[in-house]
The first five atom37 places (N, CA, C, CB, O) and aatype in JSON, in Angstrom:
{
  "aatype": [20, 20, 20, 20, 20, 20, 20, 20, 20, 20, 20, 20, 20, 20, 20, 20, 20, 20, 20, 20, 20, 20, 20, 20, 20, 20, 20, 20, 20, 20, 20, 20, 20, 20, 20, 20, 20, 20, 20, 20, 20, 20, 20, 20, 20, 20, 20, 20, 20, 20, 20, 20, 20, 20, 20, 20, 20, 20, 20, 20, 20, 20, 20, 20, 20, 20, 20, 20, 20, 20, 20, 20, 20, 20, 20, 20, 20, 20, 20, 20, 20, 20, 20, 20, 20, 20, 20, 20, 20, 20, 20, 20, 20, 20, 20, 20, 20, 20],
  "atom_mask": [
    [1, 1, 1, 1, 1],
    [1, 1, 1, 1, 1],
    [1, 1, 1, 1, 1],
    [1, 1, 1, 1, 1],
    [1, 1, 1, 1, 1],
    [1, 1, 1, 1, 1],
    [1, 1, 1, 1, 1],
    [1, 1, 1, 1, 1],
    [1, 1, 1, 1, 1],
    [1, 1, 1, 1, 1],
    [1, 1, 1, 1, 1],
    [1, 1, 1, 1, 1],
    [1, 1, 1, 1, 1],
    [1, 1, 1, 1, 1],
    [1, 1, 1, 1, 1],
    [1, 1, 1, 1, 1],
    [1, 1, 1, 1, 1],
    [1, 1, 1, 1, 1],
    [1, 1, 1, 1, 1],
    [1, 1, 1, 1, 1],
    [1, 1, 1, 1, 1],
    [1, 1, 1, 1, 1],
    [1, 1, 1, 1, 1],
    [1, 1, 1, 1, 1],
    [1, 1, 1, 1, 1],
    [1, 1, 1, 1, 1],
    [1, 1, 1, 1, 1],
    [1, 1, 1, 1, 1],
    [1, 1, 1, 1, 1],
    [1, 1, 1, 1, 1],
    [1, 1, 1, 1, 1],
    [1, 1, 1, 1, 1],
    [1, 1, 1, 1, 1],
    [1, 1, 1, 1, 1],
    [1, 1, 1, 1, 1],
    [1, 1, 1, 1, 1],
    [1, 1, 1, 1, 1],
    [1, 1, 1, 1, 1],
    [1, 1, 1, 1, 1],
    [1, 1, 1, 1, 1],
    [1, 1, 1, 1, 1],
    [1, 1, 1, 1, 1],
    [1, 1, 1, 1, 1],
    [1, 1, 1, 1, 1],
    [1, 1, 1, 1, 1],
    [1, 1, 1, 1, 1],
    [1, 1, 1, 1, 1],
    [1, 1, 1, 1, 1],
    [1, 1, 1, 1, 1],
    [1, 1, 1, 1, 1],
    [1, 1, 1, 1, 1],
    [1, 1, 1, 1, 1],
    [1, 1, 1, 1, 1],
    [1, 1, 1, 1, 1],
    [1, 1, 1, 1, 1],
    [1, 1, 1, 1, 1],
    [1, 1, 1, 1, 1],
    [1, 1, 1, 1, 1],
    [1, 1, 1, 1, 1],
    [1, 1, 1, 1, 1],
    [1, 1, 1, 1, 1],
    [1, 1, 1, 1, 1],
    [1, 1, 1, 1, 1],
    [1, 1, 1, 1, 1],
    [1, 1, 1, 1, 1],
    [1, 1, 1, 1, 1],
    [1, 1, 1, 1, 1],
    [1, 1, 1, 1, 1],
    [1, 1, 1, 1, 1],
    [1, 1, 1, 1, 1],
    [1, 1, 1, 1, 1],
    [1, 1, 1, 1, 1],
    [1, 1, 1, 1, 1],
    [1, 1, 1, 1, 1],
    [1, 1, 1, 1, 1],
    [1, 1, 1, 1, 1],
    [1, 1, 1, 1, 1],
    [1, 1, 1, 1, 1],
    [1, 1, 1, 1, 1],
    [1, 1, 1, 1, 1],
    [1, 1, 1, 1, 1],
    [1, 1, 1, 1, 1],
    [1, 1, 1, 1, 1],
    [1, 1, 1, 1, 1],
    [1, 1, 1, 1, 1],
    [1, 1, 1, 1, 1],
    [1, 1, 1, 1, 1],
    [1, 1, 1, 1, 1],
    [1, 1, 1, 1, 1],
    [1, 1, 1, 1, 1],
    [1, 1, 1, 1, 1],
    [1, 1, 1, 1, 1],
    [1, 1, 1, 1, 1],
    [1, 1, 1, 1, 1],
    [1, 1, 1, 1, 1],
    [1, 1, 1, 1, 1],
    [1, 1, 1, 1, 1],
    [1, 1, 1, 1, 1]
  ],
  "atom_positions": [
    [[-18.52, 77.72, 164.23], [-17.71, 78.46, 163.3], [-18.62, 79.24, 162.36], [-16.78, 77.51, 162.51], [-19.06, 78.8, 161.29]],
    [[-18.85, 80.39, 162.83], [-20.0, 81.2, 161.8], [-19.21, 81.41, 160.21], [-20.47, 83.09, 162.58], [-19.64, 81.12, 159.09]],
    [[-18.11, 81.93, 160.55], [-17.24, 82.14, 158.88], [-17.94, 80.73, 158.31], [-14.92, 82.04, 158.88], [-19.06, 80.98, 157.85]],
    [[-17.62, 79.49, 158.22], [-17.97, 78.81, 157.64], [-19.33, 77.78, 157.15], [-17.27, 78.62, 157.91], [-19.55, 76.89, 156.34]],
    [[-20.09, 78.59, 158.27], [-21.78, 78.33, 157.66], [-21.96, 79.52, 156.65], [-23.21, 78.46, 159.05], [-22.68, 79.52, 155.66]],
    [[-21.14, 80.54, 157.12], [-21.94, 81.7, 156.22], [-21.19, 81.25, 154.78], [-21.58, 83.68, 156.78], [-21.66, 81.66, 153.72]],
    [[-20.26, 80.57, 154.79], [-19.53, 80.52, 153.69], [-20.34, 78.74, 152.67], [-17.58, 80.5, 154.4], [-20.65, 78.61, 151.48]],
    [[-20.39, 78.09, 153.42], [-21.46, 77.56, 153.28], [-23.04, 77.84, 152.68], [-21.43, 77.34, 154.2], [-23.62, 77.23, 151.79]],
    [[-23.33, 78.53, 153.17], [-24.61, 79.63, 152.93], [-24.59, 79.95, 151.34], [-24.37, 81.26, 153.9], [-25.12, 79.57, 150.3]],
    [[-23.75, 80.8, 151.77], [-23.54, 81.64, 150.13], [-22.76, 81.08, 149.05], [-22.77, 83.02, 150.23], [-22.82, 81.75, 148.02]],
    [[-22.0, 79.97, 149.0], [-21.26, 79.43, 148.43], [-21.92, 77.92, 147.32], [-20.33, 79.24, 149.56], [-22.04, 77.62, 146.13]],
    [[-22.18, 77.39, 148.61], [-23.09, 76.04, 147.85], [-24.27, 75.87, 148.67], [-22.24, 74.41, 147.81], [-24.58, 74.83, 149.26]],
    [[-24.93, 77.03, 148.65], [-26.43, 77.05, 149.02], [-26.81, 76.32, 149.75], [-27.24, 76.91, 148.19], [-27.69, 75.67, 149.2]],
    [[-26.64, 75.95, 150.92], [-26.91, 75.08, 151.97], [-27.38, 76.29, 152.98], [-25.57, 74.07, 152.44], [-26.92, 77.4, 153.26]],
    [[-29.01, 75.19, 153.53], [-29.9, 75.6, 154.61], [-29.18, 76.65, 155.66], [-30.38, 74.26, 155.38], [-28.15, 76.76, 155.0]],
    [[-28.96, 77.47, 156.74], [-28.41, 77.18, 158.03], [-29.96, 77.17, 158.77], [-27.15, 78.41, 158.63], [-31.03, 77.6, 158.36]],
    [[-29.6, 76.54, 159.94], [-30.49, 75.59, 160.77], [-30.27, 76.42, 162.45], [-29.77, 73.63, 160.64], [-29.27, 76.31, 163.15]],
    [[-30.89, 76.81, 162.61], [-30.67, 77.27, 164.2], [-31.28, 76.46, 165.29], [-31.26, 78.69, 164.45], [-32.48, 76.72, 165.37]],
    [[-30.89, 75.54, 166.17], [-31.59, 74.89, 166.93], [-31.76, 75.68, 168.52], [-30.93, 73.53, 166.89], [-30.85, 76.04, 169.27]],
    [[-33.14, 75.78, 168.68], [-33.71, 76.61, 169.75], [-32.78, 78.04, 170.07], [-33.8, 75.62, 171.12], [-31.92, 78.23, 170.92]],
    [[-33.34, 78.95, 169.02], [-32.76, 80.23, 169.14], [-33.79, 80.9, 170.11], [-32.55, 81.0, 167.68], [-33.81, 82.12, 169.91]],
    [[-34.77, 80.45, 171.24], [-35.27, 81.28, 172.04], [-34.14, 81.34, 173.54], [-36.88, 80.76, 172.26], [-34.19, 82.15, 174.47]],
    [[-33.1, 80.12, 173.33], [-32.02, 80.21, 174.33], [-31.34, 81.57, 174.64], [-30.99, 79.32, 173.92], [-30.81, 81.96, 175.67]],
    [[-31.54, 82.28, 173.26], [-30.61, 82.93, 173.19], [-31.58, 84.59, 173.11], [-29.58, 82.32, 171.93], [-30.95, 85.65, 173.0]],
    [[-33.06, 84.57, 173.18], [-33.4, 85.62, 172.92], [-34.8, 85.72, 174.01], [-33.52, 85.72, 171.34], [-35.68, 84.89, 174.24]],
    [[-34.64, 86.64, 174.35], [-35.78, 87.11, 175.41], [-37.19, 87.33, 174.63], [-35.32, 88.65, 176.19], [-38.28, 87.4, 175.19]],
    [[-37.07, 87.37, 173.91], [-38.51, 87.77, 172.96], [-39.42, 86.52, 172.99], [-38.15, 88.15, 171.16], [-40.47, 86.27, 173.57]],
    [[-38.32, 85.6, 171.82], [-38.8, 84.21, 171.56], [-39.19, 83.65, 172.7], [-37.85, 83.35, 170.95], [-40.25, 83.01, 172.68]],
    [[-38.49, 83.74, 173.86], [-38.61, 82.77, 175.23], [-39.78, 83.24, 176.3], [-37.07, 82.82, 176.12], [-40.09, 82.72, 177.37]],
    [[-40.31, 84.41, 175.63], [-41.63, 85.11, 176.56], [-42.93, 84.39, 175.29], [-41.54, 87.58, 176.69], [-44.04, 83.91, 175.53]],
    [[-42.08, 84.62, 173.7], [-43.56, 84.08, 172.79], [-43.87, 82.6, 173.24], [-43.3, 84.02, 170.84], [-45.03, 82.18, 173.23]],
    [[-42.92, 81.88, 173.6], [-43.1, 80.21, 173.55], [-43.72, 80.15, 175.09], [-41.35, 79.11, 173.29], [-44.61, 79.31, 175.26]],
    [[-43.33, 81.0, 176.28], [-44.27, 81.03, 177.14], [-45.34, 81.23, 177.13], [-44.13, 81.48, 177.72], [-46.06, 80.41, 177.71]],
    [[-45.87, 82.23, 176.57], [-47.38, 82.14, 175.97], [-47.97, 81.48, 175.16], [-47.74, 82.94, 175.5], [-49.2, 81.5, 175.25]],
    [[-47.46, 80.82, 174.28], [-47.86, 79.84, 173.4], [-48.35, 78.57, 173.82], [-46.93, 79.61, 172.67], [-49.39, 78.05, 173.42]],
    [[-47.32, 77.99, 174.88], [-47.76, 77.05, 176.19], [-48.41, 77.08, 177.24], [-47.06, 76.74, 176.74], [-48.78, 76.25, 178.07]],
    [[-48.52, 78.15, 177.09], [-50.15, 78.68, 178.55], [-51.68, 78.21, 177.19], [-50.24, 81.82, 179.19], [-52.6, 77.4, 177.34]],
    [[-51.4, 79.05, 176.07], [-52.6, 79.09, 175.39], [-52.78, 77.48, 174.84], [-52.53, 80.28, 174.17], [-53.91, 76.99, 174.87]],
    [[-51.47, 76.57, 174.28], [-51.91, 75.37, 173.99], [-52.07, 74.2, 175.02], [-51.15, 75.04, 173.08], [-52.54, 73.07, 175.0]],
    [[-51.47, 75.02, 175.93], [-51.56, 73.82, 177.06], [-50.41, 72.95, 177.05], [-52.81, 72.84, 176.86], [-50.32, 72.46, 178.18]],
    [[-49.32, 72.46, 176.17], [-48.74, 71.57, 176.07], [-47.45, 72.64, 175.94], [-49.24, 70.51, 175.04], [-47.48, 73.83, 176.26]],
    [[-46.13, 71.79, 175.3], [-44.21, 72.38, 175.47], [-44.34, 72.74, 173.86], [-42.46, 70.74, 175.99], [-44.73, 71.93, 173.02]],
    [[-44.02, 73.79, 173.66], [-43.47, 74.5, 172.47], [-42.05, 74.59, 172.31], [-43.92, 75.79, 172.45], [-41.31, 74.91, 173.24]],
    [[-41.6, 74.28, 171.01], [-39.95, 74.71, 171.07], [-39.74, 75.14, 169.53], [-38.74, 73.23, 171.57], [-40.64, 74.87, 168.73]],
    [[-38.9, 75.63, 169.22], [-38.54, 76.43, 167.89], [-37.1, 76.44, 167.42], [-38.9, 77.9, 168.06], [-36.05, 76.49, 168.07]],
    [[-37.27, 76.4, 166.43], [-35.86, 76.27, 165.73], [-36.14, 77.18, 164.56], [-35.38, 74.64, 165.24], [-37.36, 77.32, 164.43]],
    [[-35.27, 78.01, 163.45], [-35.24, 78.98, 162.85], [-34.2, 78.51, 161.29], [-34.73, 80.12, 163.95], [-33.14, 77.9, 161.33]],
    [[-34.88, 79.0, 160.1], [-33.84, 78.32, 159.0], [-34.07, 79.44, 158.4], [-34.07, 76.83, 158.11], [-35.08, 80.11, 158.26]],
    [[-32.48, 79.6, 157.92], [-32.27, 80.7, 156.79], [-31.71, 79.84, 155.38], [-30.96, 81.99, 157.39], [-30.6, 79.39, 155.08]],
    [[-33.16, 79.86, 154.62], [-32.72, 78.97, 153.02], [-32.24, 80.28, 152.06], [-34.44, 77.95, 152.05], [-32.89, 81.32, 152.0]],
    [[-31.16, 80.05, 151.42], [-30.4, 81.18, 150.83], [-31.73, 81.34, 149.71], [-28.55, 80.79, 150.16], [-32.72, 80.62, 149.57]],
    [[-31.27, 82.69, 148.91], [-32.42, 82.89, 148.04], [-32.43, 82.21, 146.7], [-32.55, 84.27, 147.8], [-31.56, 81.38, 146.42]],
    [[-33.34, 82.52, 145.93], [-33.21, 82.19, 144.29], [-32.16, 82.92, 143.57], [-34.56, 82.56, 143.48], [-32.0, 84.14, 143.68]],
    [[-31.32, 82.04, 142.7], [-30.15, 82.5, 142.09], [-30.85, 83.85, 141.35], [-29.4, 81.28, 141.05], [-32.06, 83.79, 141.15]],
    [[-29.97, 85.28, 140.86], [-30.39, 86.29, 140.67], [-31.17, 85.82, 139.52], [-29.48, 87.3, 140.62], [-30.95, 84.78, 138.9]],
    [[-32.2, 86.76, 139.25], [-33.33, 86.57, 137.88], [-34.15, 85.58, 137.87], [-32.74, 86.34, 136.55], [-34.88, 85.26, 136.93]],
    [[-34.04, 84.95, 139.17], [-35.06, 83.66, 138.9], [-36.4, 83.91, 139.79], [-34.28, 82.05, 139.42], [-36.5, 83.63, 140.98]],
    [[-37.09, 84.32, 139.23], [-38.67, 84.77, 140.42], [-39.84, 83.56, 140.6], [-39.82, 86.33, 139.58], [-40.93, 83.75, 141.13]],
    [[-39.51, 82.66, 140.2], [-40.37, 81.69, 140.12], [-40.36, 80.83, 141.43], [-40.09, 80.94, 138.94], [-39.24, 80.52, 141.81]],
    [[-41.44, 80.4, 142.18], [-41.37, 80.16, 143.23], [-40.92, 78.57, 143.93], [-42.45, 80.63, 143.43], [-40.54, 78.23, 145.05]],
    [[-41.11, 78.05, 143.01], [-39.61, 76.63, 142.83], [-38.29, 77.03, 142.56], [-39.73, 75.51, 141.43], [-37.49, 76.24, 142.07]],
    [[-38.04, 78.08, 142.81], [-36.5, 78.43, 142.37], [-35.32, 77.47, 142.52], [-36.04, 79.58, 143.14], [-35.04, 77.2, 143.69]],
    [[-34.47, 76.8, 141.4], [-33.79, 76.09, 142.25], [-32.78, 76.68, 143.32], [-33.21, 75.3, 141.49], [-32.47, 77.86, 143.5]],
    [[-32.44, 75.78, 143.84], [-31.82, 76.27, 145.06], [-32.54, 76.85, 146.35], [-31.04, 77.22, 144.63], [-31.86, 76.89, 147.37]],
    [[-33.59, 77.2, 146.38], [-34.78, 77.37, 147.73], [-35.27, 76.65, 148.66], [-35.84, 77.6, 147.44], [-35.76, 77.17, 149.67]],
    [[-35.22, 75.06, 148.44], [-35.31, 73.98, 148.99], [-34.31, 74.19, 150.17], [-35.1, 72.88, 148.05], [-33.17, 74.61, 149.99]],
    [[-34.91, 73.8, 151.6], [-34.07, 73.75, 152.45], [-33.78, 72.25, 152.53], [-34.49, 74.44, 153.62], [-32.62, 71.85, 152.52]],
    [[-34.68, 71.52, 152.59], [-34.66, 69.81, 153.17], [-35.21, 68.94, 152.16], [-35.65, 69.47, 154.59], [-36.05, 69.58, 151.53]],
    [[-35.12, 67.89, 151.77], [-36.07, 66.9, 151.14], [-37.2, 67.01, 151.63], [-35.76, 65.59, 151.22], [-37.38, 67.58, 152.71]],
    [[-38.22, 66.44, 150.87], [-39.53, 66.18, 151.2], [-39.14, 65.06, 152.59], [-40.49, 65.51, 149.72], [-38.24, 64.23, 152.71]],
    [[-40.06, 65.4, 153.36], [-39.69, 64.58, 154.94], [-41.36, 64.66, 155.94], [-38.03, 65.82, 156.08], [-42.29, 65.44, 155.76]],
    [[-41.23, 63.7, 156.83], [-42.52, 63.98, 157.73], [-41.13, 64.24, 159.09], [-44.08, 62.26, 157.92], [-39.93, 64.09, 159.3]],
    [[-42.42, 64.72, 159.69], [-41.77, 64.84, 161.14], [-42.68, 64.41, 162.16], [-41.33, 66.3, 161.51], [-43.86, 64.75, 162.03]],
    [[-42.33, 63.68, 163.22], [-43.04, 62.92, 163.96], [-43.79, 63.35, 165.52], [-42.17, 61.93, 164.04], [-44.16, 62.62, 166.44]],
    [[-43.8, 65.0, 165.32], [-44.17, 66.48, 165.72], [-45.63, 66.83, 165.29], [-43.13, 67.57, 164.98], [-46.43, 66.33, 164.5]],
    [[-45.64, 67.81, 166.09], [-46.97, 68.62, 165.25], [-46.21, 70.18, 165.28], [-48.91, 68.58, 166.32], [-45.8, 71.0, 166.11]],
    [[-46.28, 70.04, 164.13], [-45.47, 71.66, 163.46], [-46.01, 72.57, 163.48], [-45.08, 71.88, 162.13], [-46.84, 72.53, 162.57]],
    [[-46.08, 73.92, 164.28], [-46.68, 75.26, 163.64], [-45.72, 75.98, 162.9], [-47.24, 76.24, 164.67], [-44.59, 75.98, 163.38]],
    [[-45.91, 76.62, 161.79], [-44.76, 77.02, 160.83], [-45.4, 78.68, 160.48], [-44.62, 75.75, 159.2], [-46.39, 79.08, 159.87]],
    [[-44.51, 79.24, 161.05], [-44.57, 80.88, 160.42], [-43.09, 81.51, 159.66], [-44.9, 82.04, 161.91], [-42.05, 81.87, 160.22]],
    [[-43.33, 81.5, 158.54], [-42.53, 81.98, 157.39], [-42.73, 83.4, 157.83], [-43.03, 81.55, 155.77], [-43.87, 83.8, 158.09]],
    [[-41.4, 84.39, 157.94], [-41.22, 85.62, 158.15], [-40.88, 86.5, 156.59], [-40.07, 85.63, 159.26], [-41.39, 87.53, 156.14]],
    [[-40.12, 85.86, 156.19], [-39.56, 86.56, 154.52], [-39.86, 85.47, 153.48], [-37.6, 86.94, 154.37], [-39.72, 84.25, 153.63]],
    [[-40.29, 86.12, 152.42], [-39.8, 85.35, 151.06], [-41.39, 84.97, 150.6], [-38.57, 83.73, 151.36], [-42.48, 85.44, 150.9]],
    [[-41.08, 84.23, 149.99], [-41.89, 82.87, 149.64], [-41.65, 81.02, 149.26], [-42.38, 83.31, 148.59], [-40.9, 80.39, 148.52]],
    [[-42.61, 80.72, 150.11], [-42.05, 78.94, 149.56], [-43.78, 78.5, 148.95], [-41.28, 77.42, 151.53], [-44.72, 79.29, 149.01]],
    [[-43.86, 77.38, 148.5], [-44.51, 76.66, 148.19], [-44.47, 74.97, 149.35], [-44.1, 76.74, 146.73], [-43.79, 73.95, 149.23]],
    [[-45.26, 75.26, 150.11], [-45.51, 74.55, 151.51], [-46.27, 72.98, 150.72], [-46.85, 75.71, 152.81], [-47.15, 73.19, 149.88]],
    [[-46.0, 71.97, 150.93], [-46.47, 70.78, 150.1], [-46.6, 69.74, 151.74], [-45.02, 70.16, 148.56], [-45.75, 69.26, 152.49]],
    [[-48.3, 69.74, 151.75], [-48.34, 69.46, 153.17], [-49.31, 67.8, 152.65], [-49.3, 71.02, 154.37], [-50.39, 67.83, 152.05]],
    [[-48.62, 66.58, 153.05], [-49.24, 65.85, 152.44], [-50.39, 65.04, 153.37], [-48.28, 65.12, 151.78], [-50.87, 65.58, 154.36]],
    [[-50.72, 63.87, 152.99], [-51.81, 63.21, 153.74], [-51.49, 62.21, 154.56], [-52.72, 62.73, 152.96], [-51.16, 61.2, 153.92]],
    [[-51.44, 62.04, 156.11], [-51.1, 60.7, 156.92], [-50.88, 59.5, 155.94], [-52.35, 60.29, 157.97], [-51.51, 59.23, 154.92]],
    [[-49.62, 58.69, 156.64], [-48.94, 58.01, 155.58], [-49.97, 56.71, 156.11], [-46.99, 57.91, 155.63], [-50.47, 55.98, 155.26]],
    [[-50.15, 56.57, 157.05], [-51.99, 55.79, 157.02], [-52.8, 56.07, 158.52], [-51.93, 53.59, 156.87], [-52.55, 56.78, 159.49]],
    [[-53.5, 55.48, 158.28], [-54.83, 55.47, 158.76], [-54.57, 55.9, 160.81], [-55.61, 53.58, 158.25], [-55.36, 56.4, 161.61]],
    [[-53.07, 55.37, 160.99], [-52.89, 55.21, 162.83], [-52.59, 56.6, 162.87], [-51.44, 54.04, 163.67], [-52.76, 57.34, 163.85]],
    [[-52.01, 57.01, 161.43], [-51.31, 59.34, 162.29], [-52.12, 60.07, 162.31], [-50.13, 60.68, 161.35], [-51.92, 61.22, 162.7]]
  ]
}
């Protein structure tokens, strides 16, 4: 139901989350082929649109910019930000085995 993510979106500032939008796009699905020739291993991608900073707010904690809680993921992430700006908070193995 797109009406109601977008309404979602813009309404009470919630993430939207695209899970593997190279299904759907010839571009992405030729980049992740090459990406897996060059790393050797399976690439996959997912895409988030975090709504912006409420108007007048330029500061780069803006509230409302946060897509997710602070979280690990049990992945190895490559992350390319296309628009905006975030403040990326990349922390230290939670011990000694990650």
């Amino acid at each position: 139901k797109p009406q109601e993510a977008w309404n979602l979106y813009n309404n009470n500032r919630c993430t939207i989350r695209l899970l593997c939008p190279h299904k759907h796009s010839d571009v992405l699905h030729q980049t992740l082929s090459h990406l897996e020739s060059y790393w050797g291993c399976m690439a996959g991608c997912n895409a988030y649109l975090t709504p912006p900073a409420p108007a007048g707010d330029t500061s780069a904690e803006a509230t409302g910019t946060q897509g997710f809680a602070p979280h690990y993921d049990d992945i190895d992430a490559w992350i390319l930000q296309l628009e905006g700006r975030k403040r990326w908070c990349v922390y230290p193995p939670r011990n000694s085995s990650e």
